[in-house]
Amino acid sequence: MATIILIVCLLVMGTFFSLAFVWLFQKKKGLAISFTILGLVSAFVFYYAIFKGWLELPVQYG
């Protein structure tokens, strides 16, 4: 279950950054800045959740 949540979080972050580039290339600066900020906030929350233990990383065998 944790792996699915991690993948969904990464998809959300990637979507925000991708949309920021799309809006930037379409010369919609306001939307590009908004989605860049959303991407940065979602990335911070994602890594903070891992740091605090709210999201658990899958166990690696090796």
PDB file of N, CA and C in Angstrom:
ATOM      1  N   MET A   1       0.817  -1.196   0.000  1.00  0.00           N
ATOM      2  CA  MET A   1       0.000   0.000   0.000  1.00  0.00           C
ATOM      3  C   MET A   1       0.864   1.265   0.000  1.00  0.00           C
ATOM      4  N   ALA A   2       1.965   1.195   0.747  1.00  0.00           N
ATOM      5  CA  ALA A   2       2.839   2.373   0.829  1.00  0.00           C
ATOM      6  C   ALA A   2       3.426   2.710  -0.534  1.00  0.00           C
ATOM      7  N   THR A   3       3.724   1.688  -1.320  1.00  0.00           N
ATOM      8  CA  THR A   3       4.299   1.928  -2.642  1.00  0.00           C
ATOM      9  C   THR A   3       3.310   2.661  -3.540  1.00  0.00           C
ATOM     10  N   ILE A   4       2.044   2.304  -3.457  1.00  0.00           N
ATOM     11  CA  ILE A   4       1.018   2.964  -4.272  1.00  0.00           C
ATOM     12  C   ILE A   4       0.892   4.434  -3.879  1.00  0.00           C
ATOM     13  N   ILE A   5       0.925   4.712  -2.586  1.00  0.00           N
ATOM     14  CA  ILE A   5       0.824   6.099  -2.123  1.00  0.00           C
ATOM     15  C   ILE A   5       2.030   6.899  -2.592  1.00  0.00           C
ATOM     16  N   LEU A   6       3.219   6.320  -2.535  1.00  0.00           N
ATOM     17  CA  LEU A   6       4.422   7.008  -3.010  1.00  0.00           C
ATOM     18  C   LEU A   6       4.325   7.310  -4.503  1.00  0.00           C
ATOM     19  N   ILE A   7       3.835   6.362  -5.279  1.00  0.00           N
ATOM     20  CA  ILE A   7       3.708   6.571  -6.721  1.00  0.00           C
ATOM     21  C   ILE A   7       2.697   7.677  -7.021  1.00  0.00           C
ATOM     22  N   VAL A   8       1.582   7.698  -6.299  1.00  0.00           N
ATOM     23  CA  VAL A   8       0.581   8.746  -6.507  1.00  0.00           C
ATOM     24  C   VAL A   8       1.157  10.115  -6.151  1.00  0.00           C
ATOM     25  N   CYS A   9       1.911  10.191  -5.062  1.00  0.00           N
ATOM     26  CA  CYS A   9       2.537  11.468  -4.678  1.00  0.00           C
ATOM     27  C   CYS A   9       3.509  11.933  -5.752  1.00  0.00           C
ATOM     28  N   LEU A  10       4.306  11.029  -6.287  1.00  0.00           N
ATOM     29  CA  LEU A  10       5.248  11.394  -7.341  1.00  0.00           C
ATOM     30  C   LEU A  10       4.528  11.826  -8.614  1.00  0.00           C
ATOM     31  N   LEU A  11       3.417  11.177  -8.923  1.00  0.00           N
ATOM     32  CA  LEU A  11       2.628  11.585 -10.094  1.00  0.00           C
ATOM     33  C   LEU A  11       2.058  12.997  -9.927  1.00  0.00           C
ATOM     34  N   VAL A  12       1.593  13.305  -8.733  1.00  0.00           N
ATOM     35  CA  VAL A  12       1.047  14.644  -8.474  1.00  0.00           C
ATOM     36  C   VAL A  12       2.149  15.696  -8.622  1.00  0.00           C
ATOM     37  N   MET A  13       3.320  15.430  -8.021  1.00  0.00           N
ATOM     38  CA  MET A  13       4.431  16.384  -8.142  1.00  0.00           C
ATOM     39  C   MET A  13       4.839  16.566  -9.598  1.00  0.00           C
ATOM     40  N   GLY A  14       4.956  15.476 -10.322  1.00  0.00           N
ATOM     41  CA  GLY A  14       5.339  15.549 -11.731  1.00  0.00           C
ATOM     42  C   GLY A  14       4.316  16.285 -12.569  1.00  0.00           C
ATOM     43  N   THR A  15       3.052  16.105 -12.245  1.00  0.00           N
ATOM     44  CA  THR A  15       1.989  16.795 -12.974  1.00  0.00           C
ATOM     45  C   THR A  15       2.085  18.303 -12.784  1.00  0.00           C
ATOM     46  N   PHE A  16       2.323  18.733 -11.554  1.00  0.00           N
ATOM     47  CA  PHE A  16       2.450  20.168 -11.299  1.00  0.00           C
ATOM     48  C   PHE A  16       3.612  20.768 -12.076  1.00  0.00           C
ATOM     49  N   PHE A  17       4.770  20.116 -12.041  1.00  0.00           N
ATOM     50  CA  PHE A  17       5.931  20.655 -12.751  1.00  0.00           C
ATOM     51  C   PHE A  17       5.739  20.599 -14.270  1.00  0.00           C
ATOM     52  N   SER A  18       5.116  19.540 -14.764  1.00  0.00           N
ATOM     53  CA  SER A  18       4.866  19.444 -16.201  1.00  0.00           C
ATOM     54  C   SER A  18       3.898  20.528 -16.666  1.00  0.00           C
ATOM     55  N   LEU A  19       2.845  20.744 -15.911  1.00  0.00           N
ATOM     56  CA  LEU A  19       1.899  21.797 -16.276  1.00  0.00           C
ATOM     57  C   LEU A  19       2.537  23.180 -16.197  1.00  0.00           C
ATOM     58  N   ALA A  20       3.472  23.351 -15.273  1.00  0.00           N
ATOM     59  CA  ALA A  20       4.181  24.633 -15.196  1.00  0.00           C
ATOM     60  C   ALA A  20       4.952  24.887 -16.487  1.00  0.00           C
ATOM     61  N   PHE A  21       5.611  23.859 -17.017  1.00  0.00           N
ATOM     62  CA  PHE A  21       6.333  24.017 -18.286  1.00  0.00           C
ATOM     63  C   PHE A  21       5.377  24.263 -19.451  1.00  0.00           C
ATOM     64  N   VAL A  22       4.256  23.565 -19.452  1.00  0.00           N
ATOM     65  CA  VAL A  22       3.276  23.766 -20.527  1.00  0.00           C
ATOM     66  C   VAL A  22       2.789  25.205 -20.536  1.00  0.00           C
ATOM     67  N   TRP A  23       2.407  25.717 -19.360  1.00  0.00           N
ATOM     68  CA  TRP A  23       1.918  27.093 -19.290  1.00  0.00           C
ATOM     69  C   TRP A  23       3.025  28.096 -19.605  1.00  0.00           C
ATOM     70  N   LEU A  24       4.257  27.777 -19.241  1.00  0.00           N
ATOM     71  CA  LEU A  24       5.370  28.674 -19.551  1.00  0.00           C
ATOM     72  C   LEU A  24       5.572  28.781 -21.059  1.00  0.00           C
ATOM     73  N   PHE A  25       5.530  27.638 -21.755  1.00  0.00           N
ATOM     74  CA  PHE A  25       5.708  27.655 -23.198  1.00  0.00           C
ATOM     75  C   PHE A  25       4.525  28.278 -23.930  1.00  0.00           C
ATOM     76  N   GLN A  26       3.355  28.278 -23.293  1.00  0.00           N
ATOM     77  CA  GLN A  26       2.198  28.934 -23.884  1.00  0.00           C
ATOM     78  C   GLN A  26       2.102  30.399 -23.470  1.00  0.00           C
ATOM     79  N   LYS A  27       3.149  30.881 -22.824  1.00  0.00           N
ATOM     80  CA  LYS A  27       3.276  32.290 -22.415  1.00  0.00           C
ATOM     81  C   LYS A  27       2.167  32.724 -21.449  1.00  0.00           C
ATOM     82  N   LYS A  28       1.780  31.811 -20.568  1.00  0.00           N
ATOM     83  CA  LYS A  28       0.830  32.130 -19.503  1.00  0.00           C
ATOM     84  C   LYS A  28       1.619  32.131 -18.197  1.00  0.00           C
ATOM     85  N   LYS A  29       2.241  33.265 -17.944  1.00  0.00           N
ATOM     86  CA  LYS A  29       3.202  33.377 -16.849  1.00  0.00           C
ATOM     87  C   LYS A  29       2.571  33.152 -15.480  1.00  0.00           C
ATOM     88  N   GLY A  30       1.375  33.667 -15.278  1.00  0.00           N
ATOM     89  CA  GLY A  30       0.720  33.524 -13.977  1.00  0.00           C
ATOM     90  C   GLY A  30       0.465  32.073 -13.619  1.00  0.00           C
ATOM     91  N   LEU A  31      -0.061  31.324 -14.581  1.00  0.00           N
ATOM     92  CA  LEU A  31      -0.311  29.905 -14.335  1.00  0.00           C
ATOM     93  C   LEU A  31       0.991  29.129 -14.168  1.00  0.00           C
ATOM     94  N   ALA A  32       2.008  29.495 -14.929  1.00  0.00           N
ATOM     95  CA  ALA A  32       3.303  28.812 -14.822  1.00  0.00           C
ATOM     96  C   ALA A  32       3.898  29.007 -13.432  1.00  0.00           C
ATOM     97  N   ILE A  33       3.828  30.223 -12.924  1.00  0.00           N
ATOM     98  CA  ILE A  33       4.355  30.498 -11.587  1.00  0.00           C
ATOM     99  C   ILE A  33       3.528  29.768 -10.531  1.00  0.00           C
ATOM    100  N   SER A  34       2.208  29.765 -10.700  1.00  0.00           N
ATOM    101  CA  SER A  34       1.335  29.090  -9.741  1.00  0.00           C
ATOM    102  C   SER A  34       1.632  27.597  -9.666  1.00  0.00           C
ATOM    103  N   PHE A  35       1.773  26.952 -10.823  1.00  0.00           N
ATOM    104  CA  PHE A  35       2.027  25.523 -10.820  1.00  0.00           C
ATOM    105  C   PHE A  35       3.450  25.188 -10.377  1.00  0.00           C
ATOM    106  N   THR A  36       4.388  26.089 -10.600  1.00  0.00           N
ATOM    107  CA  THR A  36       5.738  25.883 -10.077  1.00  0.00           C
ATOM    108  C   THR A  36       5.724  25.927  -8.553  1.00  0.00           C
ATOM    109  N   ILE A  37       4.998  26.880  -8.010  1.00  0.00           N
ATOM    110  CA  ILE A  37       4.882  26.969  -6.550  1.00  0.00           C
ATOM    111  C   ILE A  37       4.175  25.743  -5.990  1.00  0.00           C
ATOM    112  N   LEU A  38       3.097  25.309  -6.644  1.00  0.00           N
ATOM    113  CA  LEU A  38       2.406  24.091  -6.202  1.00  0.00           C
ATOM    114  C   LEU A  38       3.323  22.873  -6.261  1.00  0.00           C
ATOM    115  N   GLY A  39       4.142  22.788  -7.301  1.00  0.00           N
ATOM    116  CA  GLY A  39       5.085  21.688  -7.417  1.00  0.00           C
ATOM    117  C   GLY A  39       6.124  21.705  -6.315  1.00  0.00           C
ATOM    118  N   LEU A  40       6.649  22.878  -6.010  1.00  0.00           N
ATOM    119  CA  LEU A  40       7.643  22.988  -4.939  1.00  0.00           C
ATOM    120  C   LEU A  40       7.028  22.664  -3.577  1.00  0.00           C
ATOM    121  N   VAL A  41       5.816  23.140  -3.347  1.00  0.00           N
ATOM    122  CA  VAL A  41       5.145  22.850  -2.074  1.00  0.00           C
ATOM    123  C   VAL A  41       4.858  21.357  -1.957  1.00  0.00           C
ATOM    124  N   SER A  42       4.375  20.743  -3.027  1.00  0.00           N
ATOM    125  CA  SER A  42       4.076  19.310  -2.960  1.00  0.00           C
ATOM    126  C   SER A  42       5.354  18.491  -2.784  1.00  0.00           C
ATOM    127  N   ALA A  43       6.460  18.909  -3.400  1.00  0.00           N
ATOM    128  CA  ALA A  43       7.729  18.205  -3.211  1.00  0.00           C
ATOM    129  C   ALA A  43       8.197  18.334  -1.764  1.00  0.00           C
ATOM    130  N   PHE A  44       8.078  19.535  -1.192  1.00  0.00           N
ATOM    131  CA  PHE A  44       8.471  19.735   0.200  1.00  0.00           C
ATOM    132  C   PHE A  44       7.631  18.870   1.135  1.00  0.00           C
ATOM    133  N   VAL A  45       6.325  18.874   0.922  1.00  0.00           N
ATOM    134  CA  VAL A  45       5.433  18.086   1.787  1.00  0.00           C
ATOM    135  C   VAL A  45       5.730  16.594   1.640  1.00  0.00           C
ATOM    136  N   PHE A  46       6.027  16.151   0.424  1.00  0.00           N
ATOM    137  CA  PHE A  46       6.343  14.738   0.182  1.00  0.00           C
ATOM    138  C   PHE A  46       7.578  14.323   0.969  1.00  0.00           C
ATOM    139  N   TYR A  47       8.666  15.085   0.854  1.00  0.00           N
ATOM    140  CA  TYR A  47       9.899  14.722   1.547  1.00  0.00           C
ATOM    141  C   TYR A  47       9.787  14.944   3.056  1.00  0.00           C
ATOM    142  N   TYR A  48       9.021  15.935   3.481  1.00  0.00           N
ATOM    143  CA  TYR A  48       8.792  16.156   4.905  1.00  0.00           C
ATOM    144  C   TYR A  48       7.993  14.999   5.507  1.00  0.00           C
ATOM    145  N   ALA A  49       7.018  14.483   4.751  1.00  0.00           N
ATOM    146  CA  ALA A  49       6.223  13.344   5.226  1.00  0.00           C
ATOM    147  C   ALA A  49       7.098  12.104   5.370  1.00  0.00           C
ATOM    148  N   ILE A  50       8.041  11.922   4.478  1.00  0.00           N
ATOM    149  CA  ILE A  50       8.971  10.792   4.610  1.00  0.00           C
ATOM    150  C   ILE A  50       9.853  10.998   5.836  1.00  0.00           C
ATOM    151  N   PHE A  51      10.346  12.227   6.022  1.00  0.00           N
ATOM    152  CA  PHE A  51      11.213  12.535   7.160  1.00  0.00           C
ATOM    153  C   PHE A  51      10.499  12.308   8.490  1.00  0.00           C
ATOM    154  N   LYS A  52       9.237  12.724   8.582  1.00  0.00           N
ATOM    155  CA  LYS A  52       8.474  12.581   9.820  1.00  0.00           C
ATOM    156  C   LYS A  52       7.920  11.169  10.024  1.00  0.00           C
ATOM    157  N   GLY A  53       7.989  10.330   9.005  1.00  0.00           N
ATOM    158  CA  GLY A  53       7.500   8.966   9.134  1.00  0.00           C
ATOM    159  C   GLY A  53       6.046   8.785   8.764  1.00  0.00           C
ATOM    160  N   TRP A  54       5.423   9.833   8.205  1.00  0.00           N
ATOM    161  CA  TRP A  54       4.034   9.707   7.779  1.00  0.00           C
ATOM    162  C   TRP A  54       3.917   8.802   6.566  1.00  0.00           C
ATOM    163  N   LEU A  55       4.926   8.836   5.690  1.00  0.00           N
ATOM    164  CA  LEU A  55       5.017   7.924   4.550  1.00  0.00           C
ATOM    165  C   LEU A  55       6.210   7.020   4.781  1.00  0.00           C
ATOM    166  N   GLU A  56       5.982   5.739   4.660  1.00  0.00           N
ATOM    167  CA  GLU A  56       7.071   4.795   4.867  1.00  0.00           C
ATOM    168  C   GLU A  56       7.632   4.366   3.527  1.00  0.00           C
ATOM    169  N   LEU A  57       8.946   4.314   3.459  1.00  0.00           N
ATOM    170  CA  LEU A  57       9.593   3.816   2.243  1.00  0.00           C
ATOM    171  C   LEU A  57       9.532   2.297   2.252  1.00  0.00           C
ATOM    172  N   PRO A  58       9.379   1.687   1.077  1.00  0.00           N
ATOM    173  CA  PRO A  58       9.361   0.229   1.014  1.00  0.00           C
ATOM    174  C   PRO A  58      10.712  -0.346   1.460  1.00  0.00           C
ATOM    175  N   VAL A  59      10.677  -1.513   2.019  1.00  0.00           N
ATOM    176  CA  VAL A  59      11.896  -2.180   2.481  1.00  0.00           C
ATOM    177  C   VAL A  59      12.685  -2.642   1.273  1.00  0.00           C
ATOM    178  N   GLN A  60      13.996  -2.375   1.293  1.00  0.00           N
ATOM    179  CA  GLN A  60      14.869  -2.816   0.195  1.00  0.00           C
ATOM    180  C   GLN A  60      15.692  -4.006   0.678  1.00  0.00           C
ATOM    181  N   TYR A  61      15.701  -5.025  -0.134  1.00  0.00           N
ATOM    182  CA  TYR A  61      16.477  -6.203   0.184  1.00  0.00           C
ATOM    183  C   TYR A  61      17.769  -6.181  -0.609  1.00  0.00           C
ATOM    184  N   GLY A  62      18.849  -6.564  -0.023  1.00  0.00           N
ATOM    185  CA  GLY A  62      20.078  -6.543  -0.803  1.00  0.00           C
ATOM    186  C   GLY A  62      21.202  -6.887   0.024  1.00  0.00           C
TER     187      GLY A  62
END
